[in-house]
Each structure stands twice: as C-alpha cells, then as structure tokens.
PDB file of C-alpha atoms in Angstrom:
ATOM      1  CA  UNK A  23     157.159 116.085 111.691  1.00  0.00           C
ATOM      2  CA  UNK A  24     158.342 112.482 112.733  1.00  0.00           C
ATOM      3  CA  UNK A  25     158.483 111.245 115.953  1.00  0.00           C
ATOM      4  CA  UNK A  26     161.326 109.235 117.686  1.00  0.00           C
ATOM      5  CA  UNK A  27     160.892 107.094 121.045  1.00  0.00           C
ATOM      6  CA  UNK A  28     164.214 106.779 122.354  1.00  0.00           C
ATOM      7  CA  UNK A  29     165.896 104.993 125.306  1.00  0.00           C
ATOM      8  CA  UNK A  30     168.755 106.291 127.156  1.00  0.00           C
ATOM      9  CA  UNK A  31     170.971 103.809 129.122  1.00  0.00           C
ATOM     10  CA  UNK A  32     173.696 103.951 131.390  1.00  0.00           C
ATOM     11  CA  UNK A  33     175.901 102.528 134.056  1.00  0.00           C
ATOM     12  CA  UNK A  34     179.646 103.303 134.228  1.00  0.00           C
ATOM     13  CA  UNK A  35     181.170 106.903 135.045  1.00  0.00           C
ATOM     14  CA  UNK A  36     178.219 109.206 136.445  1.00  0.00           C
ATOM     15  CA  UNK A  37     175.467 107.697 134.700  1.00  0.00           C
ATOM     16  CA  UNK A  38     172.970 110.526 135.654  1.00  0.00           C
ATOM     17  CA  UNK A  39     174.782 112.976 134.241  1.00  0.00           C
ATOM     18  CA  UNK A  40     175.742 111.191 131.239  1.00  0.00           C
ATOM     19  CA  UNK A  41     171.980 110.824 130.739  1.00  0.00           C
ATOM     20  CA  UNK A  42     171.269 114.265 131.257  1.00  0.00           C
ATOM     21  CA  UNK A  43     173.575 115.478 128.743  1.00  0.00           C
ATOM     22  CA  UNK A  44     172.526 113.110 126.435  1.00  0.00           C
ATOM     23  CA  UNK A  45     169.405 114.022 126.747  1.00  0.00           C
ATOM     24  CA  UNK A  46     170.478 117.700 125.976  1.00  0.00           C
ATOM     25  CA  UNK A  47     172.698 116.558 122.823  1.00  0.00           C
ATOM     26  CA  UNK A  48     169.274 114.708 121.474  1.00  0.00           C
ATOM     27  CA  UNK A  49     167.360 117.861 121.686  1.00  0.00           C
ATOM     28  CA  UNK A  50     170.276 119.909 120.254  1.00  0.00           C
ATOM     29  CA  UNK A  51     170.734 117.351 117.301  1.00  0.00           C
ATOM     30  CA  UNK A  52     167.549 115.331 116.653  1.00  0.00           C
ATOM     31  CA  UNK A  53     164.558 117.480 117.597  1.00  0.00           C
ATOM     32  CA  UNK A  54     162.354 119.566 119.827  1.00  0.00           C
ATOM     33  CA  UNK A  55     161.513 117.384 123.284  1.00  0.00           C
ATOM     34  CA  UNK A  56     157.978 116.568 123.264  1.00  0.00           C
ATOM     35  CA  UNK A  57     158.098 114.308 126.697  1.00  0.00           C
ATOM     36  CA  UNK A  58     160.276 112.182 129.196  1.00  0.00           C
ATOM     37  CA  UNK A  59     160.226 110.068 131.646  1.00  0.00           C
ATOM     38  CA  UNK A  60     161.545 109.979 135.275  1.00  0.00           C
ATOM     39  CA  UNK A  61     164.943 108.133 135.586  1.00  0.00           C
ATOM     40  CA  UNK A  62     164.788 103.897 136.599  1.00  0.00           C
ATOM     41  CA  UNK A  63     167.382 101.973 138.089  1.00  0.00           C
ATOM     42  CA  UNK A  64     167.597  98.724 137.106  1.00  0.00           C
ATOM     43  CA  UNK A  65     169.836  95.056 137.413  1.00  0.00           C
ATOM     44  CA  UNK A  66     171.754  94.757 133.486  1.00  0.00           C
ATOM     45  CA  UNK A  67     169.645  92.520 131.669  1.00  0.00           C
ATOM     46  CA  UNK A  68     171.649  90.212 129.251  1.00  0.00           C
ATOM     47  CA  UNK A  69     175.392  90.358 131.015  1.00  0.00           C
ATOM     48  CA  UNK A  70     173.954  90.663 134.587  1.00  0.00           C
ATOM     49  CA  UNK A  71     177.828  90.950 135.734  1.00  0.00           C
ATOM     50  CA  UNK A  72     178.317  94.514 135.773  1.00  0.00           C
ATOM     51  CA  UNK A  73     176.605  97.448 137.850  1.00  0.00           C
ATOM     52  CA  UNK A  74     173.143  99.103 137.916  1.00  0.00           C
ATOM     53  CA  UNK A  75     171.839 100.608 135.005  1.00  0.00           C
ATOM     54  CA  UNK A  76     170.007 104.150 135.109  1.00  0.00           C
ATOM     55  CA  UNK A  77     167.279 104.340 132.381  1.00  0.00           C
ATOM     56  CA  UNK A  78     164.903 106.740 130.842  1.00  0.00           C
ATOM     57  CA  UNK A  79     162.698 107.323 127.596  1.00  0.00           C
ATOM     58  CA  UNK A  80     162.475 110.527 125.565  1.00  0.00           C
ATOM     59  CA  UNK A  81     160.188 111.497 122.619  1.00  0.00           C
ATOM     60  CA  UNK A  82     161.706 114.149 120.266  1.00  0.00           C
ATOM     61  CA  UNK A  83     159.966 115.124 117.235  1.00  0.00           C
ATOM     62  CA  UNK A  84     161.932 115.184 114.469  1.00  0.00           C
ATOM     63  CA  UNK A  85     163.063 116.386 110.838  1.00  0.00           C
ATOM     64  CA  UNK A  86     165.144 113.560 110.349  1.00  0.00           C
ATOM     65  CA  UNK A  87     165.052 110.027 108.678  1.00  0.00           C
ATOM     66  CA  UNK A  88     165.563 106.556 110.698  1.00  0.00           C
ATOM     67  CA  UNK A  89     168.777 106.264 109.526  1.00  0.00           C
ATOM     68  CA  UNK A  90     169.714 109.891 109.962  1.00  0.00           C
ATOM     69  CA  UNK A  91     168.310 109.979 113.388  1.00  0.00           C
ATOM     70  CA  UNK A  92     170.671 106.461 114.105  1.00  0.00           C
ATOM     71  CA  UNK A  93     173.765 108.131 112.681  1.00  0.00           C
ATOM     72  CA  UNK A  94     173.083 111.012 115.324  1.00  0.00           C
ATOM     73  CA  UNK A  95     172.581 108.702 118.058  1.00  0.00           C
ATOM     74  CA  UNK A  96     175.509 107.136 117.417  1.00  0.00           C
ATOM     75  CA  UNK A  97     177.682 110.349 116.913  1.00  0.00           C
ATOM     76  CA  UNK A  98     176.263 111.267 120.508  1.00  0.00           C
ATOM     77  CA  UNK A  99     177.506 107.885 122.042  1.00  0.00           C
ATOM     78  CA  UNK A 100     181.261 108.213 120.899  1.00  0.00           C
ATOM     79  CA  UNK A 101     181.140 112.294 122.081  1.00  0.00           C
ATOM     80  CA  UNK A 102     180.511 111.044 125.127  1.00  0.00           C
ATOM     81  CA  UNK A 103     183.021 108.005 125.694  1.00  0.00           C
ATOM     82  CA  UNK A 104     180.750 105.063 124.483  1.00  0.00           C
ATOM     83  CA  UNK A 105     183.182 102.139 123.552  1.00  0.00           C
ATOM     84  CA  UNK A 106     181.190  98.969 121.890  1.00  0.00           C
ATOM     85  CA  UNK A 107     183.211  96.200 123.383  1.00  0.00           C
ATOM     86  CA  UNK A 108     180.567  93.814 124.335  1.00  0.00           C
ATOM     87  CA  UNK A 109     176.997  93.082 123.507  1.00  0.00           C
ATOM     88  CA  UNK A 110     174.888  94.315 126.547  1.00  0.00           C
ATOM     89  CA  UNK A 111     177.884  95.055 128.540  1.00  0.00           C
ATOM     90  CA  UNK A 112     178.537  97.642 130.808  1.00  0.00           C
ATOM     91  CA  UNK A 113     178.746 101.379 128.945  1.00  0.00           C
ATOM     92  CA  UNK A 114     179.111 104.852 129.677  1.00  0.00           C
ATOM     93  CA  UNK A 115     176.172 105.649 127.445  1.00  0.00           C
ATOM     94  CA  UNK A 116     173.408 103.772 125.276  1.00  0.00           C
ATOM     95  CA  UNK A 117     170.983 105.468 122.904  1.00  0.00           C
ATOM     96  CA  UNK A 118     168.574 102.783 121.426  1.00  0.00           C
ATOM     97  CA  UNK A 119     165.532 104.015 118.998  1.00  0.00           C
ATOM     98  CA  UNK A 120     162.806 102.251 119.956  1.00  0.00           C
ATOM     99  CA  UNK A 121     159.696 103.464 118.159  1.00  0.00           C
ATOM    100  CA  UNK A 122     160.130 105.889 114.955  1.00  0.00           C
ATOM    101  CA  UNK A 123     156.432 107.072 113.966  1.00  0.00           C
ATOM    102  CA  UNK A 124     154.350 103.888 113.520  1.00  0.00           C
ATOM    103  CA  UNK A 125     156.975 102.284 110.834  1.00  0.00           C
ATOM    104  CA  UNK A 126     158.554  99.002 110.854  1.00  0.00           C
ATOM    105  CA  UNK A 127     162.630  98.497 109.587  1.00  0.00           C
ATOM    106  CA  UNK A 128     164.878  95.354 109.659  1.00  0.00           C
ATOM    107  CA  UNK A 129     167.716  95.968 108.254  1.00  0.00           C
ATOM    108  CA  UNK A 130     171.259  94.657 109.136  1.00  0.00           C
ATOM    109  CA  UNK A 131     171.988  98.045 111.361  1.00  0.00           C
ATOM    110  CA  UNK A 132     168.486  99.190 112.341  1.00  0.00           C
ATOM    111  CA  UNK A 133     165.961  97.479 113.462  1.00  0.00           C
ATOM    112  CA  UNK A 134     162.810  99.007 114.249  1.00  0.00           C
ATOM    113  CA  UNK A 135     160.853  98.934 116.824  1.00  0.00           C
ATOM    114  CA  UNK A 136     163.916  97.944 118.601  1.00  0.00           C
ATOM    115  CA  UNK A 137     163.518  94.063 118.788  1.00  0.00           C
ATOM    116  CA  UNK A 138     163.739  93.820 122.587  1.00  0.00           C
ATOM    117  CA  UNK A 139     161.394  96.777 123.512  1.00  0.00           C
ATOM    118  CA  UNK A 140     158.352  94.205 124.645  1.00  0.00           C
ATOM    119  CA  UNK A 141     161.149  91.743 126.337  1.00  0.00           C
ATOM    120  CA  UNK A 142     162.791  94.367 129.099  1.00  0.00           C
ATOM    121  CA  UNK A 143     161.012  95.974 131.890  1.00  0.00           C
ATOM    122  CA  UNK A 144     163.857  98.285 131.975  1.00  0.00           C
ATOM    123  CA  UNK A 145     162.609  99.676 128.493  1.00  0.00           C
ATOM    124  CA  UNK A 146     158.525  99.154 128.896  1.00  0.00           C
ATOM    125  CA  UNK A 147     158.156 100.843 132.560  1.00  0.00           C
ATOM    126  CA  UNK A 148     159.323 104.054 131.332  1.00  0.00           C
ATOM    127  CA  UNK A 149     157.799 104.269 127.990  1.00  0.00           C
ATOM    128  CA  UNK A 150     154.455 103.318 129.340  1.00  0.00           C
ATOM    129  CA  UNK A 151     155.063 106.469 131.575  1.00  0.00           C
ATOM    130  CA  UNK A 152     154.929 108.640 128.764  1.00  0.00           C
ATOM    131  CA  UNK A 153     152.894 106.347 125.779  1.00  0.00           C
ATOM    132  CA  UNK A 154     151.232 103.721 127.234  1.00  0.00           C
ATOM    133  CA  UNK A 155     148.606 103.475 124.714  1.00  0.00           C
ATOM    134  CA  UNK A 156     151.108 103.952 121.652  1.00  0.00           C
ATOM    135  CA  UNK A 157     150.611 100.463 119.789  1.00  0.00           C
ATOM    136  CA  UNK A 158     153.488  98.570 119.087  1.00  0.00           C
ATOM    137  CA  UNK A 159     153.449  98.290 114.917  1.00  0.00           C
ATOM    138  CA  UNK A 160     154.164  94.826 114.476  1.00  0.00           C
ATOM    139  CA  UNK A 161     152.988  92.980 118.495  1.00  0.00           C
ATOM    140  CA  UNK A 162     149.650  95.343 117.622  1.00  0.00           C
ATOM    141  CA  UNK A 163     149.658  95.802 121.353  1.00  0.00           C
ATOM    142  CA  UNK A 164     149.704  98.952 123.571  1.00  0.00           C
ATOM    143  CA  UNK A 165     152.532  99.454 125.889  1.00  0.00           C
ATOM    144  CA  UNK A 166     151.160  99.178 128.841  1.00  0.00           C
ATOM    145  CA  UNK A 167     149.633  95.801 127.693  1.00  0.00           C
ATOM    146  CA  UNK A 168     152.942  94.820 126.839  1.00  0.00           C
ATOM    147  CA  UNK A 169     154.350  95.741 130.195  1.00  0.00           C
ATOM    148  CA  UNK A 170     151.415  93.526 131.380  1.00  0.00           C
ATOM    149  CA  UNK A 171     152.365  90.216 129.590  1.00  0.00           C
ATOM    150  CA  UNK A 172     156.189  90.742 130.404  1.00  0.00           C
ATOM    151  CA  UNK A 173     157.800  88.138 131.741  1.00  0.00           C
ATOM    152  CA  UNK A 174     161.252  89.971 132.567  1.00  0.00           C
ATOM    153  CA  UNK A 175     162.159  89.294 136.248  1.00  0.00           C
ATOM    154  CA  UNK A 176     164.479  92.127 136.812  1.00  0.00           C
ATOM    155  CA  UNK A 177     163.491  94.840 139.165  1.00  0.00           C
ATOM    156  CA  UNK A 178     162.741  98.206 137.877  1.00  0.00           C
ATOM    157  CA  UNK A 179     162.494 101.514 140.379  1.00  0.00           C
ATOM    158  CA  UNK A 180     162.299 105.260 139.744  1.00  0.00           C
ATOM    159  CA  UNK A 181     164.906 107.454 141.225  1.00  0.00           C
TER     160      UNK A 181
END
C-alpha cells in the first residue's frame, strides 16, 4: 500500500463544497482515507489579487503509481470545472500531491514532494495537523519543523 499526502485548494464558486466533493472523488478514485485535516482559510499566495482560499490536507492510501495517482487528480479537477488559465490564479478546484510515500520525482509534470510544500503556510499548517513528524525526503526535516522555519507572512485560520 502507498501513501499519498494531498492538498485540496479552492476559492471561486462554493469552495467548501467543491472541497468536500473532492475529497469524496479522491476516496472513490485514489484510495481508502486514512486522515484529514480541518478546513483553513487563507490570503492567495503567489497572485494575491483574487479571493480567499479554503484549504485542507488528506492522506489516502493507495494502489496506484505517482503518475497514476496525478492523472486522477487531474481527471477530478476538470469533472469539477477546474480551468488552468493562470499560474496560482484563482480556481474552482486545486489538487496538488504533496508527499507520495517517502520518494523523491522531478520530472517535467510531477514534481515530488511538491516544490513549494516547506514555502506556504497555507500547505504546512494543515499537514502538520495530521503528520507533523513525517520528514520531508529531500529538506530531511519534520513538518512541524518546517512550519517552524517558515517565513510565509500570509495568515492561515481554521474554519
């Protein structure tokens, strides 16, 4: 069994909903739930134009590959409206892997651990929630000691 850290994003529509039924569409595709976090609310990091962003991790285990589990993700995004228009622009829903098992990708299309994950409060507040002592495979840090030595000034509160 492999497990996937993902992060759910979103901010246009009804962005708790869209979450939610993301989150069911994971499970239904990708694997068996195996923890969450509560939802955060956040200012958009990168384009700060645009509104609010709801967040929240998920772990699933899983029987599928990296790239597999992407293509699945990405299926999910354009069922449910996702239009890639602008890098970190506003969406209707974002599904970024962030940690798959303990292994290390860069490729073109998939990068992994997602190359922001230790840069975004957004991102580290809610995955320490769940795995704050999972070790980032390539910083060789914990979570929660990345969340410590984050620098990102945006504001990050559970709903």
């Amino acid at each position: 069994m492999n497990f996937v850290f993902l992060l759910l994003g979103a901010n246009l529509g009804s962005p708790l909903k869209q979450l939610e039924l993301a989150q069911k569409l994971l499970i239904e595709n990708i694997g068996a739930l195996q923890s969450e976090s509560a939802v955060y609310e956040s200012e958009a990091w990168g384009v700060e134009e645009q509104p609010k962003f709801l967040n929240k991790v998920i772990s699933l285990g899983t029987r599928f590959d990296p790239h597999e589990t992407l293509a699945i993700c990405q299926k999910i995004e354009d069922t449910l409206g996702r239009v890639r228009k602008e890098k970190w622009g506003a969406r209707i829903i974002d599904i970024d892997i962030l940690y798959y098992n303990s292994e290390v990708l860069d490729e073109p299309f998939l990068k992994i651990p997602h190359p922001y994950l230790h840069l975004r409060k957004f991102t580290l507040i809610p995955l320490v929630e769940i795995a704050p002592q999972e070790v980032h495979p390539i910083l060789k840090q914990t979570n929660e000691e990345l969340l410590h030595l984050c620098s990102d000034p945006l504001q990050v509160n559970k709903i």
